[in-house]
């Protein structure tokens, strides 16, 4: 299948939480810019970890943070809360996969500064297989000509697409 | 919540450190960039490229008005919510006449329904003779379904609006504010001046909201696109002008907030003095922040958000998700 769409970290993350959001993101239909939760998220990633290298562009994705720890590259993903922890872990594994494909060995760390929590993430051989099939699945899904209809889920309450979806 | 900033004095606007700064006759004022959604300039203001670059980075639109209160133009910073997909959909619905007519008719329908709601509101407050005008508007609107040209549609919209305007003297009932007939460029009396000023404000408010969506303001459907000026904001403003601007004008006149001294006659027509513009904008801001309940989205949606929601509805129509049905007020 021809790749019309760039699978980005945000799309992987969205795909797990809300497929509709992933579809919209693939068409560059971004969220409402003035959603307060979005602004809080932006502030959190600005204000914490000022000593680290942040927003590093690599092979079509943007890594929130990188740092060297014990001679190994550490990739950090900063989140506001642990609400969608699983999706964030997969997003991080997707980044590790991208690095692995470029022969860079790295570890991942999910950072939730406001909750004073961190979670270590490593990429196993099983993960590589899972990520590859997930990317295939996402590409197939994105090629649909219209997004799935909105569905009220838990994530809707603070979602920056709320007004768009329910307008 | 970000808010618009209005500048009436003369002075210099610049970037200072990482925020906005206004200097005027010895008065210096910081304008917090994080809290500013857009800037309206009514005075004589100097600014430089560094300032415009900062506005682009901060995603803030600048709207200019001349000393007569007429809209001059906007500094519309580089789009930051680009979606090639949405632009193509917008163009597709413009180039296909049937699709364009569907949207153009929806705007006319929304405008007509809201004009009618305004008249019905005053009818319920005892002005019985408005019924005649409502009847006439209904008749004029009926012919819309068979129409297959934008020009004819525009003409019908014009006729409906004319009928609607001709009822204004019944609603206002104040000798200082006789409407008589609609005059533009220049408006010839106080009430026409208020309508022109209010409509210009409405156009820029919708434009500011369009900037925060994926839509391109240059592709309108009822108002012809000529690829140079903004037209989509004119289309969407039609729906909100009666319920926001006209109702506001009736309300400030009935509360005696305007005096003949607020106007001055000039070879350019009738002008609104700064003091009255400030009062008008104040009332307008209050109205825009009033919250109402909207189906599906729930409580506490302000009129300003309602305009954004209307734009999202248009996006969903363009995507083929949901047919656009214009907002009609339910007072």
PDB file of C-alpha atoms in Angstrom, chain B residues 23-319:
ATOM      1  CA  UNK B  23       3.098  54.079  24.517  1.00  0.00           C
ATOM      2  CA  UNK B  24       0.935  57.164  24.242  1.00  0.00           C
ATOM      3  CA  UNK B  25       1.587  60.751  25.392  1.00  0.00           C
ATOM      4  CA  UNK B  26       3.724  59.690  28.315  1.00  0.00           C
ATOM      5  CA  UNK B  27       1.389  56.845  29.248  1.00  0.00           C
ATOM      6  CA  UNK B  28       3.031  53.457  29.018  1.00  0.00           C
ATOM      7  CA  UNK B  29       1.134  50.231  29.173  1.00  0.00           C
ATOM      8  CA  UNK B  30       2.029  46.571  28.920  1.00  0.00           C
ATOM      9  CA  UNK B  31      -0.523  44.367  27.157  1.00  0.00           C
ATOM     10  CA  UNK B  32      -0.086  40.743  28.261  1.00  0.00           C
ATOM     11  CA  UNK B  33       0.383  38.757  25.073  1.00  0.00           C
ATOM     12  CA  UNK B  34      -0.862  35.505  26.631  1.00  0.00           C
ATOM     13  CA  UNK B  35      -4.256  37.038  27.345  1.00  0.00           C
ATOM     14  CA  UNK B  36      -4.772  38.766  24.013  1.00  0.00           C
ATOM     15  CA  UNK B  37      -6.860  37.147  21.289  1.00  0.00           C
ATOM     16  CA  UNK B  38      -6.895  40.028  18.794  1.00  0.00           C
ATOM     17  CA  UNK B  39      -6.264  43.778  18.646  1.00  0.00           C
ATOM     18  CA  UNK B  40      -8.604  46.452  17.295  1.00  0.00           C
ATOM     19  CA  UNK B  41      -6.978  49.750  16.341  1.00  0.00           C
ATOM     20  CA  UNK B  42      -9.145  52.861  16.072  1.00  0.00           C
ATOM     21  CA  UNK B  43      -6.465  55.475  16.807  1.00  0.00           C
ATOM     22  CA  UNK B  44      -3.372  56.497  14.859  1.00  0.00           C
ATOM     23  CA  UNK B  45      -0.799  53.898  15.763  1.00  0.00           C
ATOM     24  CA  UNK B  46       2.792  53.370  14.642  1.00  0.00           C
ATOM     25  CA  UNK B  47       4.137  49.866  14.506  1.00  0.00           C
ATOM     26  CA  UNK B  48       7.053  48.014  12.979  1.00  0.00           C
ATOM     27  CA  UNK B  49       7.890  44.664  11.423  1.00  0.00           C
ATOM     28  CA  UNK B  50       9.355  43.293  14.641  1.00  0.00           C
ATOM     29  CA  UNK B  51       5.954  43.883  16.231  1.00  0.00           C
ATOM     30  CA  UNK B  52       4.120  42.150  13.368  1.00  0.00           C
ATOM     31  CA  UNK B  53       6.524  39.196  13.590  1.00  0.00           C
ATOM     32  CA  UNK B  54       5.745  38.903  17.266  1.00  0.00           C
ATOM     33  CA  UNK B  55       2.000  38.961  16.533  1.00  0.00           C
ATOM     34  CA  UNK B  56       2.444  36.181  13.970  1.00  0.00           C
ATOM     35  CA  UNK B  57       4.346  34.110  16.479  1.00  0.00           C
ATOM     36  CA  UNK B  58       1.656  34.776  19.086  1.00  0.00           C
ATOM     37  CA  UNK B  59      -1.152  34.121  16.565  1.00  0.00           C
ATOM     38  CA  UNK B  60      -2.859  37.478  17.112  1.00  0.00           C
ATOM     39  CA  UNK B  61      -4.882  39.259  14.403  1.00  0.00           C
ATOM     40  CA  UNK B  62      -4.841  43.033  14.070  1.00  0.00           C
ATOM     41  CA  UNK B  63      -7.952  44.846  12.802  1.00  0.00           C
ATOM     42  CA  UNK B  64      -7.675  48.468  11.620  1.00  0.00           C
ATOM     43  CA  UNK B  65     -10.449  51.038  11.493  1.00  0.00           C
ATOM     44  CA  UNK B  66     -10.072  54.553  10.113  1.00  0.00           C
ATOM     45  CA  UNK B  67     -10.989  57.683  12.012  1.00  0.00           C
ATOM     46  CA  UNK B  68     -14.535  57.518  10.695  1.00  0.00           C
ATOM     47  CA  UNK B  69     -14.923  54.083  12.246  1.00  0.00           C
ATOM     48  CA  UNK B  70     -14.881  52.298   8.879  1.00  0.00           C
ATOM     49  CA  UNK B  71     -13.063  49.006   8.603  1.00  0.00           C
ATOM     50  CA  UNK B  72      -9.740  49.410   6.813  1.00  0.00           C
ATOM     51  CA  UNK B  73      -8.375  45.865   6.852  1.00  0.00           C
ATOM     52  CA  UNK B  74      -6.700  43.251   8.967  1.00  0.00           C
ATOM     53  CA  UNK B  75      -3.224  41.965   9.507  1.00  0.00           C
ATOM     54  CA  UNK B  76      -4.010  38.265   9.175  1.00  0.00           C
ATOM     55  CA  UNK B  77      -0.887  36.434  10.351  1.00  0.00           C
ATOM     56  CA  UNK B  78       0.365  33.346   8.562  1.00  0.00           C
ATOM     57  CA  UNK B  79      -2.094  30.469   8.978  1.00  0.00           C
ATOM     58  CA  UNK B  80      -1.090  28.230  11.820  1.00  0.00           C
ATOM     59  CA  UNK B  81      -3.868  25.665  11.458  1.00  0.00           C
ATOM     60  CA  UNK B  82      -3.216  24.557   7.920  1.00  0.00           C
ATOM     61  CA  UNK B  83      -5.085  21.653   6.445  1.00  0.00           C
ATOM     62  CA  UNK B  84      -4.650  21.079   2.717  1.00  0.00           C
ATOM     63  CA  UNK B  85      -7.498  18.604   2.989  1.00  0.00           C
ATOM     64  CA  UNK B  86      -9.934  21.251   4.263  1.00  0.00           C
ATOM     65  CA  UNK B  87      -8.871  23.858   1.671  1.00  0.00           C
ATOM     66  CA  UNK B  88      -9.544  21.349  -1.119  1.00  0.00           C
ATOM     67  CA  UNK B  89     -12.954  20.557   0.349  1.00  0.00           C
ATOM     68  CA  UNK B  90     -13.710  24.282   0.568  1.00  0.00           C
ATOM     69  CA  UNK B  91     -12.733  24.782  -3.075  1.00  0.00           C
ATOM     70  CA  UNK B  92     -14.702  21.715  -4.184  1.00  0.00           C
ATOM     71  CA  UNK B  93     -17.865  23.178  -2.651  1.00  0.00           C
ATOM     72  CA  UNK B  94     -17.207  26.501  -4.348  1.00  0.00           C
ATOM     73  CA  UNK B  95     -16.495  25.169  -7.837  1.00  0.00           C
ATOM     74  CA  UNK B  96     -19.500  22.854  -7.975  1.00  0.00           C
ATOM     75  CA  UNK B  97     -22.494  25.189  -8.443  1.00  0.00           C
ATOM     76  CA  UNK B  98     -24.978  22.821  -6.793  1.00  0.00           C
ATOM     77  CA  UNK B  99     -22.774  22.435  -3.735  1.00  0.00           C
ATOM     78  CA  UNK B 100     -22.151  26.165  -3.625  1.00  0.00           C
ATOM     79  CA  UNK B 101     -25.885  26.888  -3.845  1.00  0.00           C
ATOM     80  CA  UNK B 102     -26.593  24.486  -0.985  1.00  0.00           C
ATOM     81  CA  UNK B 103     -24.262  26.394   1.326  1.00  0.00           C
ATOM     82  CA  UNK B 104     -25.267  29.850   0.040  1.00  0.00           C
ATOM     83  CA  UNK B 105     -28.943  28.987   0.595  1.00  0.00           C
ATOM     84  CA  UNK B 106     -28.157  27.798   4.099  1.00  0.00           C
ATOM     85  CA  UNK B 107     -26.624  31.195   4.921  1.00  0.00           C
ATOM     86  CA  UNK B 108     -29.672  33.011   3.518  1.00  0.00           C
ATOM     87  CA  UNK B 109     -31.965  30.696   5.457  1.00  0.00           C
ATOM     88  CA  UNK B 110     -30.057  31.297   8.691  1.00  0.00           C
ATOM     89  CA  UNK B 111     -30.087  35.065   8.183  1.00  0.00           C
ATOM     90  CA  UNK B 112     -33.823  35.069   7.357  1.00  0.00           C
ATOM     91  CA  UNK B 113     -34.762  32.865  10.310  1.00  0.00           C
ATOM     92  CA  UNK B 114     -32.820  35.014  12.744  1.00  0.00           C
ATOM     93  CA  UNK B 115     -34.219  38.277  11.340  1.00  0.00           C
ATOM     94  CA  UNK B 116     -37.658  36.774  11.783  1.00  0.00           C
ATOM     95  CA  UNK B 117     -36.846  35.752  15.367  1.00  0.00           C
ATOM     96  CA  UNK B 118     -35.890  39.363  16.133  1.00  0.00           C
ATOM     97  CA  UNK B 119     -39.217  40.630  14.819  1.00  0.00           C
ATOM     98  CA  UNK B 120     -41.120  37.891  16.647  1.00  0.00           C
ATOM     99  CA  UNK B 121     -39.379  38.848  19.864  1.00  0.00           C
ATOM    100  CA  UNK B 122     -40.593  42.452  19.565  1.00  0.00           C
ATOM    101  CA  UNK B 123     -43.992  41.241  18.449  1.00  0.00           C
ATOM    102  CA  UNK B 124     -44.270  39.279  21.696  1.00  0.00           C
ATOM    103  CA  UNK B 125     -43.542  42.524  23.499  1.00  0.00           C
ATOM    104  CA  UNK B 126     -46.624  44.142  22.024  1.00  0.00           C
ATOM    105  CA  UNK B 127     -45.721  45.533  18.595  1.00  0.00           C
ATOM    106  CA  UNK B 128     -48.542  43.802  16.727  1.00  0.00           C
ATOM    107  CA  UNK B 129     -48.042  45.539  13.392  1.00  0.00           C
ATOM    108  CA  UNK B 130     -44.761  43.607  12.872  1.00  0.00           C
ATOM    109  CA  UNK B 131     -46.848  40.668  11.689  1.00  0.00           C
ATOM    110  CA  UNK B 132     -47.230  42.276   8.267  1.00  0.00           C
ATOM    111  CA  UNK B 133     -43.439  42.371   7.830  1.00  0.00           C
ATOM    112  CA  UNK B 134     -42.989  38.777   8.987  1.00  0.00           C
ATOM    113  CA  UNK B 135     -45.613  37.684   6.457  1.00  0.00           C
ATOM    114  CA  UNK B 136     -43.842  39.542   3.694  1.00  0.00           C
ATOM    115  CA  UNK B 137     -40.460  38.051   4.611  1.00  0.00           C
ATOM    116  CA  UNK B 138     -41.998  34.561   4.601  1.00  0.00           C
ATOM    117  CA  UNK B 139     -43.325  35.158   1.088  1.00  0.00           C
ATOM    118  CA  UNK B 140     -39.982  36.443  -0.120  1.00  0.00           C
ATOM    119  CA  UNK B 141     -38.144  33.468   1.360  1.00  0.00           C
ATOM    120  CA  UNK B 142     -40.496  30.935  -0.238  1.00  0.00           C
ATOM    121  CA  UNK B 143     -39.100  31.515  -3.731  1.00  0.00           C
ATOM    122  CA  UNK B 144     -35.598  30.481  -2.643  1.00  0.00           C
ATOM    123  CA  UNK B 145     -35.990  26.731  -3.190  1.00  0.00           C
ATOM    124  CA  UNK B 146     -36.210  26.834  -6.991  1.00  0.00           C
ATOM    125  CA  UNK B 147     -33.351  29.255  -7.470  1.00  0.00           C
ATOM    126  CA  UNK B 148     -30.282  28.159  -9.394  1.00  0.00           C
ATOM    127  CA  UNK B 149     -28.077  31.242  -9.478  1.00  0.00           C
ATOM    128  CA  UNK B 150     -26.095  32.969  -6.761  1.00  0.00           C
ATOM    129  CA  UNK B 151     -26.977  36.432  -8.100  1.00  0.00           C
ATOM    130  CA  UNK B 152     -30.721  35.773  -7.792  1.00  0.00           C
ATOM    131  CA  UNK B 153     -30.194  34.352  -4.339  1.00  0.00           C
ATOM    132  CA  UNK B 154     -28.312  37.494  -3.309  1.00  0.00           C
ATOM    133  CA  UNK B 155     -31.166  39.602  -4.662  1.00  0.00           C
ATOM    134  CA  UNK B 156     -33.745  37.690  -2.616  1.00  0.00           C
ATOM    135  CA  UNK B 157     -31.595  37.993   0.469  1.00  0.00           C
ATOM    136  CA  UNK B 158     -31.462  41.741  -0.215  1.00  0.00           C
ATOM    137  CA  UNK B 159     -35.248  41.942  -0.506  1.00  0.00           C
ATOM    138  CA  UNK B 160     -35.787  40.091   2.760  1.00  0.00           C
ATOM    139  CA  UNK B 161     -33.341  42.352   4.529  1.00  0.00           C
ATOM    140  CA  UNK B 162     -35.044  45.429   3.092  1.00  0.00           C
ATOM    141  CA  UNK B 163     -38.409  44.298   4.418  1.00  0.00           C
ATOM    142  CA  UNK B 164     -36.801  43.593   7.768  1.00  0.00           C
ATOM    143  CA  UNK B 165     -35.124  47.008   7.921  1.00  0.00           C
ATOM    144  CA  UNK B 166     -38.334  48.799   6.987  1.00  0.00           C
ATOM    145  CA  UNK B 167     -39.835  47.590  10.272  1.00  0.00           C
ATOM    146  CA  UNK B 168     -37.099  49.214  12.376  1.00  0.00           C
ATOM    147  CA  UNK B 169     -38.981  52.468  12.972  1.00  0.00           C
ATOM    148  CA  UNK B 170     -41.766  50.474  14.609  1.00  0.00           C
ATOM    149  CA  UNK B 171     -39.335  48.761  16.966  1.00  0.00           C
ATOM    150  CA  UNK B 172     -37.222  51.789  17.858  1.00  0.00           C
ATOM    151  CA  UNK B 173     -40.000  54.402  18.151  1.00  0.00           C
ATOM    152  CA  UNK B 174     -37.665  57.263  19.047  1.00  0.00           C
ATOM    153  CA  UNK B 175     -37.588  60.491  17.028  1.00  0.00           C
ATOM    154  CA  UNK B 176     -33.844  60.897  17.544  1.00  0.00           C
ATOM    155  CA  UNK B 177     -33.242  57.557  15.887  1.00  0.00           C
ATOM    156  CA  UNK B 178     -35.385  57.460  12.793  1.00  0.00           C
ATOM    157  CA  UNK B 179     -34.241  54.730  10.431  1.00  0.00           C
ATOM    158  CA  UNK B 180     -36.207  55.660   7.264  1.00  0.00           C
ATOM    159  CA  UNK B 181     -34.063  53.635   4.872  1.00  0.00           C
ATOM    160  CA  UNK B 182     -30.730  51.833   4.774  1.00  0.00           C
ATOM    161  CA  UNK B 183     -27.883  54.078   3.647  1.00  0.00           C
ATOM    162  CA  UNK B 184     -24.269  52.927   3.388  1.00  0.00           C
ATOM    163  CA  UNK B 185     -20.995  54.499   2.282  1.00  0.00           C
ATOM    164  CA  UNK B 186     -21.688  56.830   3.949  1.00  0.00           C
ATOM    165  CA  UNK B 187     -24.515  56.150   6.363  1.00  0.00           C
ATOM    166  CA  UNK B 188     -26.749  59.235   6.450  1.00  0.00           C
ATOM    167  CA  UNK B 189     -28.250  59.080   9.915  1.00  0.00           C
ATOM    168  CA  UNK B 190     -27.513  57.850  13.418  1.00  0.00           C
ATOM    169  CA  UNK B 191     -29.172  54.468  13.172  1.00  0.00           C
ATOM    170  CA  UNK B 192     -27.541  53.659   9.840  1.00  0.00           C
ATOM    171  CA  UNK B 193     -24.186  54.638  11.329  1.00  0.00           C
ATOM    172  CA  UNK B 194     -24.748  52.222  14.205  1.00  0.00           C
ATOM    173  CA  UNK B 195     -25.718  49.405  11.843  1.00  0.00           C
ATOM    174  CA  UNK B 196     -22.663  49.981   9.654  1.00  0.00           C
ATOM    175  CA  UNK B 197     -20.326  50.095  12.618  1.00  0.00           C
ATOM    176  CA  UNK B 198     -21.901  47.039  14.241  1.00  0.00           C
ATOM    177  CA  UNK B 199     -21.789  45.033  11.016  1.00  0.00           C
ATOM    178  CA  UNK B 200     -18.110  45.869  10.506  1.00  0.00           C
ATOM    179  CA  UNK B 201     -17.442  44.644  14.029  1.00  0.00           C
ATOM    180  CA  UNK B 202     -19.360  41.453  13.293  1.00  0.00           C
ATOM    181  CA  UNK B 203     -17.295  40.801  10.143  1.00  0.00           C
ATOM    182  CA  UNK B 204     -14.025  41.121  12.051  1.00  0.00           C
ATOM    183  CA  UNK B 205     -15.250  38.978  14.954  1.00  0.00           C
ATOM    184  CA  UNK B 206     -16.152  36.158  12.571  1.00  0.00           C
ATOM    185  CA  UNK B 207     -12.827  36.635  10.757  1.00  0.00           C
ATOM    186  CA  UNK B 208     -10.982  36.283  14.072  1.00  0.00           C
ATOM    187  CA  UNK B 209     -12.834  33.043  14.765  1.00  0.00           C
ATOM    188  CA  UNK B 210     -12.116  31.728  11.242  1.00  0.00           C
ATOM    189  CA  UNK B 211      -8.422  32.293  11.949  1.00  0.00           C
ATOM    190  CA  UNK B 212      -8.760  29.760  14.766  1.00  0.00           C
ATOM    191  CA  UNK B 213     -10.219  27.087  12.478  1.00  0.00           C
ATOM    192  CA  UNK B 214      -8.935  25.262   9.385  1.00  0.00           C
ATOM    193  CA  UNK B 215     -11.093  27.303   7.019  1.00  0.00           C
ATOM    194  CA  UNK B 216      -9.734  29.805   4.507  1.00  0.00           C
ATOM    195  CA  UNK B 217     -11.585  33.136   4.838  1.00  0.00           C
ATOM    196  CA  UNK B 218     -11.080  33.898   1.137  1.00  0.00           C
ATOM    197  CA  UNK B 219     -13.465  31.175  -0.046  1.00  0.00           C
ATOM    198  CA  UNK B 220     -17.040  32.291   0.617  1.00  0.00           C
ATOM    199  CA  UNK B 221     -20.189  30.872  -0.959  1.00  0.00           C
ATOM    200  CA  UNK B 222     -22.921  33.487  -0.896  1.00  0.00           C
ATOM    201  CA  UNK B 223     -20.542  36.413  -1.269  1.00  0.00           C
ATOM    202  CA  UNK B 224     -18.462  35.970  -4.400  1.00  0.00           C
ATOM    203  CA  UNK B 225     -14.909  34.970  -3.943  1.00  0.00           C
ATOM    204  CA  UNK B 226     -12.541  37.167  -5.838  1.00  0.00           C
ATOM    205  CA  UNK B 227      -9.516  35.524  -4.270  1.00  0.00           C
ATOM    206  CA  UNK B 228      -8.231  38.765  -2.819  1.00  0.00           C
ATOM    207  CA  UNK B 229     -10.547  39.691  -0.024  1.00  0.00           C
ATOM    208  CA  UNK B 230     -12.149  37.825   2.805  1.00  0.00           C
ATOM    209  CA  UNK B 231     -15.664  36.618   2.057  1.00  0.00           C
ATOM    210  CA  UNK B 232     -16.422  33.574   4.196  1.00  0.00           C
ATOM    211  CA  UNK B 233     -16.674  35.850   7.238  1.00  0.00           C
ATOM    212  CA  UNK B 234     -19.328  37.922   5.424  1.00  0.00           C
ATOM    213  CA  UNK B 235     -21.370  34.766   4.769  1.00  0.00           C
ATOM    214  CA  UNK B 236     -21.292  33.581   8.371  1.00  0.00           C
ATOM    215  CA  UNK B 237     -21.843  37.079   9.780  1.00  0.00           C
ATOM    216  CA  UNK B 238     -25.222  37.242   8.005  1.00  0.00           C
ATOM    217  CA  UNK B 239     -26.545  34.708  10.485  1.00  0.00           C
ATOM    218  CA  UNK B 240     -25.359  36.578  13.559  1.00  0.00           C
ATOM    219  CA  UNK B 241     -25.941  40.210  12.568  1.00  0.00           C
ATOM    220  CA  UNK B 242     -29.683  40.247  13.458  1.00  0.00           C
ATOM    221  CA  UNK B 243     -29.353  38.445  16.780  1.00  0.00           C
ATOM    222  CA  UNK B 244     -26.196  40.148  17.998  1.00  0.00           C
ATOM    223  CA  UNK B 245     -25.834  43.566  16.359  1.00  0.00           C
ATOM    224  CA  UNK B 246     -29.436  44.579  15.709  1.00  0.00           C
ATOM    225  CA  UNK B 247     -30.659  43.426  19.102  1.00  0.00           C
ATOM    226  CA  UNK B 248     -27.769  45.330  20.685  1.00  0.00           C
ATOM    227  CA  UNK B 249     -28.694  48.532  18.843  1.00  0.00           C
ATOM    228  CA  UNK B 250     -32.342  48.265  19.917  1.00  0.00           C
ATOM    229  CA  UNK B 251     -31.303  47.621  23.475  1.00  0.00           C
ATOM    230  CA  UNK B 252     -28.869  50.553  23.844  1.00  0.00           C
ATOM    231  CA  UNK B 253     -31.372  52.939  22.289  1.00  0.00           C
ATOM    232  CA  UNK B 254     -34.206  51.812  24.542  1.00  0.00           C
ATOM    233  CA  UNK B 255     -31.936  52.177  27.591  1.00  0.00           C
ATOM    234  CA  UNK B 256     -31.177  55.771  26.533  1.00  0.00           C
ATOM    235  CA  UNK B 257     -27.463  55.042  26.404  1.00  0.00           C
ATOM    236  CA  UNK B 258     -27.046  57.034  23.223  1.00  0.00           C
ATOM    237  CA  UNK B 259     -27.605  60.776  22.808  1.00  0.00           C
ATOM    238  CA  UNK B 260     -27.606  62.860  19.638  1.00  0.00           C
ATOM    239  CA  UNK B 261     -24.329  64.386  20.939  1.00  0.00           C
ATOM    240  CA  UNK B 262     -22.651  61.040  20.327  1.00  0.00           C
ATOM    241  CA  UNK B 263     -22.855  61.660  16.597  1.00  0.00           C
ATOM    242  CA  UNK B 264     -21.370  64.253  14.320  1.00  0.00           C
ATOM    243  CA  UNK B 265     -22.300  65.242  10.801  1.00  0.00           C
ATOM    244  CA  UNK B 266     -19.510  65.373   8.267  1.00  0.00           C
ATOM    245  CA  UNK B 267     -19.225  65.422   4.496  1.00  0.00           C
ATOM    246  CA  UNK B 268     -18.482  61.695   4.974  1.00  0.00           C
ATOM    247  CA  UNK B 269     -21.962  61.207   6.428  1.00  0.00           C
ATOM    248  CA  UNK B 270     -22.897  60.643  10.051  1.00  0.00           C
ATOM    249  CA  UNK B 271     -20.060  59.646  12.357  1.00  0.00           C
ATOM    250  CA  UNK B 272     -19.964  57.957  15.726  1.00  0.00           C
ATOM    251  CA  UNK B 273     -17.768  59.600  18.359  1.00  0.00           C
ATOM    252  CA  UNK B 274     -15.126  57.549  20.198  1.00  0.00           C
ATOM    253  CA  UNK B 275     -17.025  57.640  23.463  1.00  0.00           C
ATOM    254  CA  UNK B 276     -20.028  56.030  21.800  1.00  0.00           C
ATOM    255  CA  UNK B 277     -17.854  53.477  19.985  1.00  0.00           C
ATOM    256  CA  UNK B 278     -16.359  52.468  23.332  1.00  0.00           C
ATOM    257  CA  UNK B 279     -19.784  52.105  24.891  1.00  0.00           C
ATOM    258  CA  UNK B 280     -21.009  50.078  21.900  1.00  0.00           C
ATOM    259  CA  UNK B 281     -18.001  47.752  22.050  1.00  0.00           C
ATOM    260  CA  UNK B 282     -18.401  47.331  25.777  1.00  0.00           C
ATOM    261  CA  UNK B 283     -22.004  46.236  25.337  1.00  0.00           C
ATOM    262  CA  UNK B 284     -21.025  44.028  22.406  1.00  0.00           C
ATOM    263  CA  UNK B 285     -18.336  42.263  24.434  1.00  0.00           C
ATOM    264  CA  UNK B 286     -20.855  41.657  27.198  1.00  0.00           C
ATOM    265  CA  UNK B 287     -23.295  40.173  24.744  1.00  0.00           C
ATOM    266  CA  UNK B 288     -20.632  37.947  23.175  1.00  0.00           C
ATOM    267  CA  UNK B 289     -19.632  36.548  26.538  1.00  0.00           C
ATOM    268  CA  UNK B 290     -23.228  35.797  27.539  1.00  0.00           C
ATOM    269  CA  UNK B 291     -23.616  32.044  27.780  1.00  0.00           C
ATOM    270  CA  UNK B 292     -26.475  29.923  26.536  1.00  0.00           C
ATOM    271  CA  UNK B 293     -27.268  26.226  26.262  1.00  0.00           C
ATOM    272  CA  UNK B 294     -26.589  24.487  22.976  1.00  0.00           C
ATOM    273  CA  UNK B 295     -27.875  21.051  22.019  1.00  0.00           C
ATOM    274  CA  UNK B 296     -25.174  18.336  22.214  1.00  0.00           C
ATOM    275  CA  UNK B 297     -22.521  20.648  23.663  1.00  0.00           C
ATOM    276  CA  UNK B 298     -24.417  21.675  26.759  1.00  0.00           C
ATOM    277  CA  UNK B 299     -24.462  24.638  29.082  1.00  0.00           C
ATOM    278  CA  UNK B 300     -22.270  27.687  29.156  1.00  0.00           C
ATOM    279  CA  UNK B 301     -21.514  28.265  25.507  1.00  0.00           C
ATOM    280  CA  UNK B 302     -20.839  31.943  24.896  1.00  0.00           C
ATOM    281  CA  UNK B 303     -22.048  33.687  21.745  1.00  0.00           C
ATOM    282  CA  UNK B 304     -18.415  33.959  20.678  1.00  0.00           C
ATOM    283  CA  UNK B 305     -17.979  30.189  21.029  1.00  0.00           C
ATOM    284  CA  UNK B 306     -21.254  29.779  19.184  1.00  0.00           C
ATOM    285  CA  UNK B 307     -19.694  31.487  16.166  1.00  0.00           C
ATOM    286  CA  UNK B 308     -16.766  29.057  16.305  1.00  0.00           C
ATOM    287  CA  UNK B 309     -19.174  26.121  16.577  1.00  0.00           C
ATOM    288  CA  UNK B 310     -20.948  27.436  13.473  1.00  0.00           C
ATOM    289  CA  UNK B 311     -17.620  27.291  11.635  1.00  0.00           C
ATOM    290  CA  UNK B 312     -17.033  23.733  12.814  1.00  0.00           C
ATOM    291  CA  UNK B 313     -20.480  22.852  11.481  1.00  0.00           C
ATOM    292  CA  UNK B 314     -19.410  24.220   8.107  1.00  0.00           C
ATOM    293  CA  UNK B 315     -16.201  22.152   8.246  1.00  0.00           C
ATOM    294  CA  UNK B 316     -18.260  19.052   8.938  1.00  0.00           C
ATOM    295  CA  UNK B 317     -20.534  19.872   6.012  1.00  0.00           C
ATOM    296  CA  UNK B 318     -17.492  20.216   3.736  1.00  0.00           C
ATOM    297  CA  UNK B 319     -16.144  16.873   4.967  1.00  0.00           C
TER     298      UNK B 319
END
